[in-house]
JSON list of C-alpha atoms in Angstrom, two decimals:
[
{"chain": "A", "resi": 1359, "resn": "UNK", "atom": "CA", "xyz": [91.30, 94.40, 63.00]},
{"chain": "A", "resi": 1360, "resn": "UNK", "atom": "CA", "xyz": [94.68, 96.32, 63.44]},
{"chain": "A", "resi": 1361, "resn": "UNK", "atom": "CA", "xyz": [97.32, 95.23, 61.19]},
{"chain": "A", "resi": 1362, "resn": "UNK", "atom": "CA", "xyz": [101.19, 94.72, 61.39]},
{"chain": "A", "resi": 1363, "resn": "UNK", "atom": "CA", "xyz": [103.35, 96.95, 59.77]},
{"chain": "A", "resi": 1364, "resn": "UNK", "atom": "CA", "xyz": [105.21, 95.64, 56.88]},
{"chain": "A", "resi": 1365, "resn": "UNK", "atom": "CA", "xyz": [108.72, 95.82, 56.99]},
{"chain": "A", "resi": 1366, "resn": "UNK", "atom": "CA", "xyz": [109.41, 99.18, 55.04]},
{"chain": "A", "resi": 1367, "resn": "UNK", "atom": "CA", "xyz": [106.77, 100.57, 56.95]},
{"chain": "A", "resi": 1368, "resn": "UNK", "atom": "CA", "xyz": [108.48, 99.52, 59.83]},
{"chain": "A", "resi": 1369, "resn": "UNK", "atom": "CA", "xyz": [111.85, 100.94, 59.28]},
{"chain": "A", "resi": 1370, "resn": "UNK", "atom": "CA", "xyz": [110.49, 103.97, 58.92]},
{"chain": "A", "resi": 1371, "resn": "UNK", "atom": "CA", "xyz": [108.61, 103.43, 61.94]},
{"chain": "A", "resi": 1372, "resn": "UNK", "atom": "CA", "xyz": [111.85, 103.31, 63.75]},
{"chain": "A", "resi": 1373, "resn": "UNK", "atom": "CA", "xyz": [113.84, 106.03, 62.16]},
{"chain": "A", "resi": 1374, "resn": "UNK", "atom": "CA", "xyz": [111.27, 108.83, 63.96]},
{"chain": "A", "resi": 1375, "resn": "UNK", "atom": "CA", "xyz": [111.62, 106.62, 67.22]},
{"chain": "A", "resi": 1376, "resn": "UNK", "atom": "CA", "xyz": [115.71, 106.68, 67.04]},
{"chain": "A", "resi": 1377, "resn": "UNK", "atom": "CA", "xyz": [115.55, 106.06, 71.04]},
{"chain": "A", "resi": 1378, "resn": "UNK", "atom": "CA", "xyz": [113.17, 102.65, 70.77]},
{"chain": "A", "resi": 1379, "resn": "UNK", "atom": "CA", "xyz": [114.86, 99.04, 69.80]},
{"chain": "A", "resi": 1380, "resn": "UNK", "atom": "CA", "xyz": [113.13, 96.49, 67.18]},
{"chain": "A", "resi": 1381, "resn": "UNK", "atom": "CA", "xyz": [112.96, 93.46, 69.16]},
{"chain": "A", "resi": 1382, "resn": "UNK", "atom": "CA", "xyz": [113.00, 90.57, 65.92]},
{"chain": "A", "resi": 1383, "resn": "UNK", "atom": "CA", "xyz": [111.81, 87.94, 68.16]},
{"chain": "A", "resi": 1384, "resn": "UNK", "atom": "CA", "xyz": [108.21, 89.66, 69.36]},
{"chain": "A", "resi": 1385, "resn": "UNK", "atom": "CA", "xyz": [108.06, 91.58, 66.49]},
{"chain": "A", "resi": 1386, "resn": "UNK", "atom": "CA", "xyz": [107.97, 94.19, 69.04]},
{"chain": "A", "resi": 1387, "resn": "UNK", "atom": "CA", "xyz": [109.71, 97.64, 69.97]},
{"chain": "A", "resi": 1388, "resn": "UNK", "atom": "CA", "xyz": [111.60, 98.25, 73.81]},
{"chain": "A", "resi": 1389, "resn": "UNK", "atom": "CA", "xyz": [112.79, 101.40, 75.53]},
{"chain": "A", "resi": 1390, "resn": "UNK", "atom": "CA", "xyz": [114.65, 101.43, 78.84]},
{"chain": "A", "resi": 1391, "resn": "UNK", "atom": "CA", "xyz": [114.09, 104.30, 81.14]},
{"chain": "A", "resi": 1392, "resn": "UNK", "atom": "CA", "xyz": [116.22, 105.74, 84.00]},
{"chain": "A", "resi": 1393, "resn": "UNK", "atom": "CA", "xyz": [115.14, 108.31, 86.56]},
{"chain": "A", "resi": 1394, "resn": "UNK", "atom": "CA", "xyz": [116.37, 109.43, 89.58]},
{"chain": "A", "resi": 1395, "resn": "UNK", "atom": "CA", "xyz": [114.43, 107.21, 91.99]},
{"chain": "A", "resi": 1396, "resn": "UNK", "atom": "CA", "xyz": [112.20, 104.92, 92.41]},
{"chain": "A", "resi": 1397, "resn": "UNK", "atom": "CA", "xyz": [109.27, 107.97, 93.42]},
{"chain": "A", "resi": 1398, "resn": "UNK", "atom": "CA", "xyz": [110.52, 109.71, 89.76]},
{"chain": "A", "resi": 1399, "resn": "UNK", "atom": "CA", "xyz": [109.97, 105.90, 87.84]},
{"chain": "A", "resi": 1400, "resn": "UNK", "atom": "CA", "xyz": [107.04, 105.25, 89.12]},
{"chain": "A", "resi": 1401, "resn": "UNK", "atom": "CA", "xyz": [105.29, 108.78, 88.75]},
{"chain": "A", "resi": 1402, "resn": "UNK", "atom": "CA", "xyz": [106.36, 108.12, 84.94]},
{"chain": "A", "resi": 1403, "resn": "UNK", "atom": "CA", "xyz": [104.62, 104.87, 84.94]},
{"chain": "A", "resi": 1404, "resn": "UNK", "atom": "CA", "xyz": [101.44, 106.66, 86.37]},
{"chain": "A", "resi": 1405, "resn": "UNK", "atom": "CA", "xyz": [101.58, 108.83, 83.42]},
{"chain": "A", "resi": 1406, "resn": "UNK", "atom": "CA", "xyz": [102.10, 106.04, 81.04]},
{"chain": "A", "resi": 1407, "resn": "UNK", "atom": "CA", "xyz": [99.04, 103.70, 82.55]},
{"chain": "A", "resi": 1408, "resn": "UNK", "atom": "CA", "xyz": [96.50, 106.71, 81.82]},
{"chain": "A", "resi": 1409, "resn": "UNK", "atom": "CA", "xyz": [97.84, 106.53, 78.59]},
{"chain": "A", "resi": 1410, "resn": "UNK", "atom": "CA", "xyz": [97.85, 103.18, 77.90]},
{"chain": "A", "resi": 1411, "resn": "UNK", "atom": "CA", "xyz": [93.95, 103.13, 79.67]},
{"chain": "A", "resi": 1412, "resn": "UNK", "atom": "CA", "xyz": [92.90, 106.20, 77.36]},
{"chain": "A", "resi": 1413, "resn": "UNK", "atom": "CA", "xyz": [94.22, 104.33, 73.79]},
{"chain": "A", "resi": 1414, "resn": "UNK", "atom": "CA", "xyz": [93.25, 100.91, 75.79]},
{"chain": "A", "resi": 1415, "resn": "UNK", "atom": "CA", "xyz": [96.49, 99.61, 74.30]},
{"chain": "A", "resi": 1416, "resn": "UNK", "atom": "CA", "xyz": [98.91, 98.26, 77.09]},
{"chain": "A", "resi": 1417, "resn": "UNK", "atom": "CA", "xyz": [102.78, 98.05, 77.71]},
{"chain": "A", "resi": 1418, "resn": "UNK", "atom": "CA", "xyz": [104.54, 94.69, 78.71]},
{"chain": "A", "resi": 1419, "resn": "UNK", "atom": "CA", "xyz": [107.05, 96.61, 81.35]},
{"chain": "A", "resi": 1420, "resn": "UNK", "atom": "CA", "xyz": [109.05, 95.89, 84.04]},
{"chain": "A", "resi": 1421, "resn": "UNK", "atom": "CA", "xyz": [110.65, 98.25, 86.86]},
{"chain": "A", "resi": 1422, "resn": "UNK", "atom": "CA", "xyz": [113.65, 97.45, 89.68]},
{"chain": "A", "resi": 1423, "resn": "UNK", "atom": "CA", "xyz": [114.03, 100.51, 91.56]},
{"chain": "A", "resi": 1424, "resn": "UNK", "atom": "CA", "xyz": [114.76, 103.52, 89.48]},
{"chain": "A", "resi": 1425, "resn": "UNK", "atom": "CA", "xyz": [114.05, 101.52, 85.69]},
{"chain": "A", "resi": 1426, "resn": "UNK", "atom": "CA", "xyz": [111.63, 101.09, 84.03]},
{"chain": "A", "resi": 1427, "resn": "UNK", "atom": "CA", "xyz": [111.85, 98.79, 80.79]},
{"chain": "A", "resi": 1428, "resn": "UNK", "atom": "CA", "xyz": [108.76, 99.02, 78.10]},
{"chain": "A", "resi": 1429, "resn": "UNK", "atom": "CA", "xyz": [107.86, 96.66, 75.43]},
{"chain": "A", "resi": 1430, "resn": "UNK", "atom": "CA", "xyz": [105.16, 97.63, 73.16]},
{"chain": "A", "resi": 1431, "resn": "UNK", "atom": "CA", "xyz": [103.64, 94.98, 70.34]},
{"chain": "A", "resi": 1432, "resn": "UNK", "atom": "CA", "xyz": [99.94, 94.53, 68.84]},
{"chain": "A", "resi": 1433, "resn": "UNK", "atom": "CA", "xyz": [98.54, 91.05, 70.30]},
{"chain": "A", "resi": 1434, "resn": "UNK", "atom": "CA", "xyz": [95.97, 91.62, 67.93]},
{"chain": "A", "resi": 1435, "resn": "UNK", "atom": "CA", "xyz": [98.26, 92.01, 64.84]},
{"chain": "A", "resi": 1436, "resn": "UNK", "atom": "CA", "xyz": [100.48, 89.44, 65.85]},
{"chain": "A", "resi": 1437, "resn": "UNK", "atom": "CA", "xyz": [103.22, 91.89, 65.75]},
{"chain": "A", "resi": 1438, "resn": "UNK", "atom": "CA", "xyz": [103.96, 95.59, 65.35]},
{"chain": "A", "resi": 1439, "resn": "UNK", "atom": "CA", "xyz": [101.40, 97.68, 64.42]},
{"chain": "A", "resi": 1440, "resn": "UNK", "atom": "CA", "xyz": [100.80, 101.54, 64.57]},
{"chain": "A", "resi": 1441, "resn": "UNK", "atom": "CA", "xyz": [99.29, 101.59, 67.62]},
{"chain": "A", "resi": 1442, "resn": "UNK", "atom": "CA", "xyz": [102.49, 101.05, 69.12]},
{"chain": "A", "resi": 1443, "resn": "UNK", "atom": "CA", "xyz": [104.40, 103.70, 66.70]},
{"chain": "A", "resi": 1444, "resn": "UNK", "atom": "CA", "xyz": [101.59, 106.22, 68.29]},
{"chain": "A", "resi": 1445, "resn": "UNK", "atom": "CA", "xyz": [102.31, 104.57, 71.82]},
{"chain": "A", "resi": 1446, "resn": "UNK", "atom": "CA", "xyz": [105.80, 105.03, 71.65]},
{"chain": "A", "resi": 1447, "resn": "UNK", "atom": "CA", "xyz": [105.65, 108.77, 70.48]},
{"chain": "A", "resi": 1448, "resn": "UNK", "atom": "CA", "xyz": [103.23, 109.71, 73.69]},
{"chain": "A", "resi": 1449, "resn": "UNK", "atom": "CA", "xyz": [105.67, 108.30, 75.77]},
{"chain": "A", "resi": 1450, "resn": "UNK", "atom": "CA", "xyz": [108.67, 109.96, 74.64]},
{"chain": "A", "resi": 1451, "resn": "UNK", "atom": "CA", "xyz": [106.81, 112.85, 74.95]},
{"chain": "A", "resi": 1452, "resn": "UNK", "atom": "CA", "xyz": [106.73, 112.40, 78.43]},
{"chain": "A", "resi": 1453, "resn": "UNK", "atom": "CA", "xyz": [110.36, 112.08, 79.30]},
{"chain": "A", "resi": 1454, "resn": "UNK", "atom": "CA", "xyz": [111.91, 114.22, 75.96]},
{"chain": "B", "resi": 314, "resn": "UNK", "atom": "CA", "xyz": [123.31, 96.11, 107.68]},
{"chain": "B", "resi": 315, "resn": "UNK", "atom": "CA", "xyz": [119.97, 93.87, 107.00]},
{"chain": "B", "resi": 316, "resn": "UNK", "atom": "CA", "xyz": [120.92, 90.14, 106.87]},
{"chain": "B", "resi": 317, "resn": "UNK", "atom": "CA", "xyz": [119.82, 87.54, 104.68]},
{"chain": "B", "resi": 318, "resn": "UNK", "atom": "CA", "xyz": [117.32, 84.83, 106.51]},
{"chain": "B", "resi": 319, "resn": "UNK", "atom": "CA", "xyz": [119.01, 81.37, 107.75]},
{"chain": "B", "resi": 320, "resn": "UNK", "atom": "CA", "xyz": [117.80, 78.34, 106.07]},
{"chain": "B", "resi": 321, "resn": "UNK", "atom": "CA", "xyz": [115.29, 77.73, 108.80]},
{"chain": "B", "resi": 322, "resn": "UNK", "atom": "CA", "xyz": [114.56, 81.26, 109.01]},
{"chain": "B", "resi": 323, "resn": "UNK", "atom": "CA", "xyz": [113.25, 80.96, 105.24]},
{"chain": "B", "resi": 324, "resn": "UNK", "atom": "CA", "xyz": [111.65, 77.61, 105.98]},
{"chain": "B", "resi": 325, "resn": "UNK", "atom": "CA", "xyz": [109.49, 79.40, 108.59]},
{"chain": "B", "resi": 326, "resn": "UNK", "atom": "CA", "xyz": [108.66, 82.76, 107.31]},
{"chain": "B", "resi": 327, "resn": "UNK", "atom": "CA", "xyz": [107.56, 80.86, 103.58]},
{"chain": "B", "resi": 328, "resn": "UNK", "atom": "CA", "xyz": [105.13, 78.78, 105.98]},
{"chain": "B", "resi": 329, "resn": "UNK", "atom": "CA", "xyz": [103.60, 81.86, 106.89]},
{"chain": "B", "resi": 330, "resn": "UNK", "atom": "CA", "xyz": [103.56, 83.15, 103.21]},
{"chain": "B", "resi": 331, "resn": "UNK", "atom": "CA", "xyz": [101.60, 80.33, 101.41]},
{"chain": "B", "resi": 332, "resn": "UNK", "atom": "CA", "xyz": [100.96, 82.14, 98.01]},
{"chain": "B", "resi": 333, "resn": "UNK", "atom": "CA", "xyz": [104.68, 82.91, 97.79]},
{"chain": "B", "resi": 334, "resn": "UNK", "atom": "CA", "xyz": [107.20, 81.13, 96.38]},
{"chain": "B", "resi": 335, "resn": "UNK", "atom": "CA", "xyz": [110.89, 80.95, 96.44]},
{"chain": "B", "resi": 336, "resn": "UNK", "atom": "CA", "xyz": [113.15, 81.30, 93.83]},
{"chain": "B", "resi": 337, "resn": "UNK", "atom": "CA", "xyz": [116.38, 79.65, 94.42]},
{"chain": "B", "resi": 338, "resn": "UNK", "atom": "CA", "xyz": [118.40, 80.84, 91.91]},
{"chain": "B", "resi": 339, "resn": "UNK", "atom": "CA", "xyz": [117.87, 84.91, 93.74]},
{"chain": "B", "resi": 340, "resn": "UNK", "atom": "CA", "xyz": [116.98, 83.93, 97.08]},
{"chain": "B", "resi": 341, "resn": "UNK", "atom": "CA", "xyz": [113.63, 85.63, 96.43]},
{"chain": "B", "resi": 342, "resn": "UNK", "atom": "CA", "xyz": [110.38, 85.23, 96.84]},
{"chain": "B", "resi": 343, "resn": "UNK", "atom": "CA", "xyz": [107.82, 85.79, 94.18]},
{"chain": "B", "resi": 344, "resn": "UNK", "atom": "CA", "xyz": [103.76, 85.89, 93.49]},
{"chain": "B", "resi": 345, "resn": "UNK", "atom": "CA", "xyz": [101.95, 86.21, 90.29]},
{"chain": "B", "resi": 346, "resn": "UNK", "atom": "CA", "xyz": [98.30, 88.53, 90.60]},
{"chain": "B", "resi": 347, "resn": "UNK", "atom": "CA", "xyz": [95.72, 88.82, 87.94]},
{"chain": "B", "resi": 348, "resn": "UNK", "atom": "CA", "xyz": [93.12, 90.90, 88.24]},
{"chain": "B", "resi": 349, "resn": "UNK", "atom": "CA", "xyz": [90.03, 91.81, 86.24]},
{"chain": "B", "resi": 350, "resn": "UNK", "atom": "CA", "xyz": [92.00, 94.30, 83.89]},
{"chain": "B", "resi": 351, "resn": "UNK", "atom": "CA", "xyz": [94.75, 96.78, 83.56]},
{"chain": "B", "resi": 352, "resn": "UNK", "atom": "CA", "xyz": [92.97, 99.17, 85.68]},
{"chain": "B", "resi": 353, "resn": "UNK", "atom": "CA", "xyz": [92.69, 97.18, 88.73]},
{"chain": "B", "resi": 354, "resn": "UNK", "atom": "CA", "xyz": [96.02, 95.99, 88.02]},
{"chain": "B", "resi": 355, "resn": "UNK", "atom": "CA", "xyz": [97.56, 99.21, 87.71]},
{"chain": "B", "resi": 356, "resn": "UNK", "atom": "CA", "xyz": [95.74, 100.29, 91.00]},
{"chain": "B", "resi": 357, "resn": "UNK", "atom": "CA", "xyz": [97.32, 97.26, 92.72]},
{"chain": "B", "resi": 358, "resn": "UNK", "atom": "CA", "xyz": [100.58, 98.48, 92.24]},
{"chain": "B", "resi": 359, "resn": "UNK", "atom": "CA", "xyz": [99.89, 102.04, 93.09]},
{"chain": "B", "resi": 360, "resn": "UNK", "atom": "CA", "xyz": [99.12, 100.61, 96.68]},
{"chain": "B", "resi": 361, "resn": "UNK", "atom": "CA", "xyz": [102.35, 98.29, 96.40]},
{"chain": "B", "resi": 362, "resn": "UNK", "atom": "CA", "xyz": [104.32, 101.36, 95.17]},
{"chain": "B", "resi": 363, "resn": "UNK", "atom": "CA", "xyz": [103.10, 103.20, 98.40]},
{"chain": "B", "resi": 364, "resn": "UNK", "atom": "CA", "xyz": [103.99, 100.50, 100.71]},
{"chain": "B", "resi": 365, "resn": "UNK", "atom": "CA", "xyz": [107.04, 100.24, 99.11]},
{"chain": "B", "resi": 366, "resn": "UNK", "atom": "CA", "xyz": [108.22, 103.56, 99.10]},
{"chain": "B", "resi": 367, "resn": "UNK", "atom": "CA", "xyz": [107.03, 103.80, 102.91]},
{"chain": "B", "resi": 368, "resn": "UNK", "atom": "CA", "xyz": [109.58, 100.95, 103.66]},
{"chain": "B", "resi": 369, "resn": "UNK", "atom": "CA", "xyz": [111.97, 101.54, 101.43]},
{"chain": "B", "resi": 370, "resn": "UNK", "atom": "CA", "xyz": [112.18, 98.38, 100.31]},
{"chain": "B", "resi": 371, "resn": "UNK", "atom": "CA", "xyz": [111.24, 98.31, 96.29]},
{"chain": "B", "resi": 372, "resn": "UNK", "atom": "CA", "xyz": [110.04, 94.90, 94.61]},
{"chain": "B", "resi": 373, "resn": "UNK", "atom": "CA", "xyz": [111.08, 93.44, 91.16]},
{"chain": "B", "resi": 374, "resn": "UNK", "atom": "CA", "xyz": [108.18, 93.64, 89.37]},
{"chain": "B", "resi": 375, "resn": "UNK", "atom": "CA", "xyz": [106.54, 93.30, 85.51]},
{"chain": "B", "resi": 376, "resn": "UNK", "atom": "CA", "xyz": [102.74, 94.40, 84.27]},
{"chain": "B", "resi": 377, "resn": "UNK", "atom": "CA", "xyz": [101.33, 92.56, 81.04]},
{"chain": "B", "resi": 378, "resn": "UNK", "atom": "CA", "xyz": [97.77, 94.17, 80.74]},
{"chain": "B", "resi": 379, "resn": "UNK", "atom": "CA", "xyz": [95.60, 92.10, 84.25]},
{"chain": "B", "resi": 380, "resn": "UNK", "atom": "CA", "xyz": [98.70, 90.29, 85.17]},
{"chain": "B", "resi": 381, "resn": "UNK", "atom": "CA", "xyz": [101.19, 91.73, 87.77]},
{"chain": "B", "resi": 382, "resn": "UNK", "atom": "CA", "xyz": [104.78, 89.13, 88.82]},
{"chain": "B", "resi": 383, "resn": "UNK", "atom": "CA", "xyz": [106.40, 90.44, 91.86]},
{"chain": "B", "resi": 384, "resn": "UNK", "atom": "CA", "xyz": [109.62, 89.58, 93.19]},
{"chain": "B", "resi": 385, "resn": "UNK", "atom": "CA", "xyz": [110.97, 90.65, 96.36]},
{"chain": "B", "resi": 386, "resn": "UNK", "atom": "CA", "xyz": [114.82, 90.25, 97.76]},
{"chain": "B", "resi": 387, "resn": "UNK", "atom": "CA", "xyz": [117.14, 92.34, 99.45]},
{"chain": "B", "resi": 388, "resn": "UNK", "atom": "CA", "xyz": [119.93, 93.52, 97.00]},
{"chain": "B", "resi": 389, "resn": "UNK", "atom": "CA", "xyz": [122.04, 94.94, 100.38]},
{"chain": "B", "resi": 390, "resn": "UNK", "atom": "CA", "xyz": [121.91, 90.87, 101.90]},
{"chain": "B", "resi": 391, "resn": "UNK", "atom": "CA", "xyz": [122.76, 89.17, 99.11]},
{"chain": "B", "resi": 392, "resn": "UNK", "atom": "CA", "xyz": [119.46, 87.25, 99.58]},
{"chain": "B", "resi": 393, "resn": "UNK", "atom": "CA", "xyz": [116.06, 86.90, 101.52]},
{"chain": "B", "resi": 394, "resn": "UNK", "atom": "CA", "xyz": [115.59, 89.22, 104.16]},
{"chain": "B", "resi": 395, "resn": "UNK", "atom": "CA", "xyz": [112.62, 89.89, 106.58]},
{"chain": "B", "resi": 396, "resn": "UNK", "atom": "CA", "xyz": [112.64, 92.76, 104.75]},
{"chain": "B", "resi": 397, "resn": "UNK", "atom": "CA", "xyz": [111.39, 91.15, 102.59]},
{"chain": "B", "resi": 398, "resn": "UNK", "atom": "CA", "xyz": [108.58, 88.68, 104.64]},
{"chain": "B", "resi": 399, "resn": "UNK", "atom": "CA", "xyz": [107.07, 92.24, 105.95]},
{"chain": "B", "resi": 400, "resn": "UNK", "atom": "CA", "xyz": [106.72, 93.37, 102.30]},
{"chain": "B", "resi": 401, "resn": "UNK", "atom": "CA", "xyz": [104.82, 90.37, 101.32]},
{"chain": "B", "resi": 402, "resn": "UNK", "atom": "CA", "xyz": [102.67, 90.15, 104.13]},
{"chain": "B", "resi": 403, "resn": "UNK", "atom": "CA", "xyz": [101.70, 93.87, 103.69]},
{"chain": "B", "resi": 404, "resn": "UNK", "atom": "CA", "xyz": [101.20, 93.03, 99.68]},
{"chain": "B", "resi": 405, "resn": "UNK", "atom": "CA", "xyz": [99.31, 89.86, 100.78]},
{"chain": "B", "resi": 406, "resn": "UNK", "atom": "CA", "xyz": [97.16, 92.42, 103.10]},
{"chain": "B", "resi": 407, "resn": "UNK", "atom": "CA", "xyz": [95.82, 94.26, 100.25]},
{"chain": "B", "resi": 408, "resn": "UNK", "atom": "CA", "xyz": [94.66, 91.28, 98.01]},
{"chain": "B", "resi": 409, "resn": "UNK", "atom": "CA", "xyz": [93.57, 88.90, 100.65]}
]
């Protein structure tokens, strides 16, 4: 059983994920992307499903056109948990 | 310059589109798929991503895990287009 972060953890969570937003109502963390295209969001999404697949821990996201818009919470944990800390970091990885 | 179905236009084409529905507030039409899991989800919208980018014509859409919503309209006609009825009949193709 994953756990929630507690709140300090959580802040300092964020501070190494400057680009991500706390969402207080999920208890979750968003990022909105913009790319060129549609072609350009969607190959990022590809990447982003084989990660999601490999840690088997999935996004909520959305896309219209060139955006894509990623929330990332623990179901399990009923809130924020590492798992989406590590999440977040692979996918900034992939656009920073 | 695409333009937005008539009334009766929309009556007719949604006949023709049974698991669609229309959103009023848009002038869209929208479906909700759920599939076994995030991989056959995620492979549903490669193929939708395809067709899309084939016709040019790119859907509103959000992923949560085996779920995928899609929403189609035509941003150019303000509003329903059979742009829009060819997209969902292709989408429809795949599932069906």
């Amino acid at each position: 059983m994953i756990e929630a972060l507690s709140e300090a953890e959580r802040v300092e969570a964020l501070e190494g994920l400057p680009d991500w937003d706390h969402d207080e109502a999920r208890d979750a963390i968003t990022r909105n992307f913009a790319f060129k295209d549609f072609s350009e969001a969607f190959a990022f999404m590809t990447r982003v499903a084989l990660l999601a697949e490999k840690a088997d821990h999935h996004p909520e996201w959305s896309n219209v056109y060139n955006r894509v818009d990623i929330l990332l919470t623990t179901h399990d944990a009923g809130g924020l948990s590492e798992r989406d800390v590590d999440m977040a970091q692979a996918i900034d990885a992939l656009v920073d």
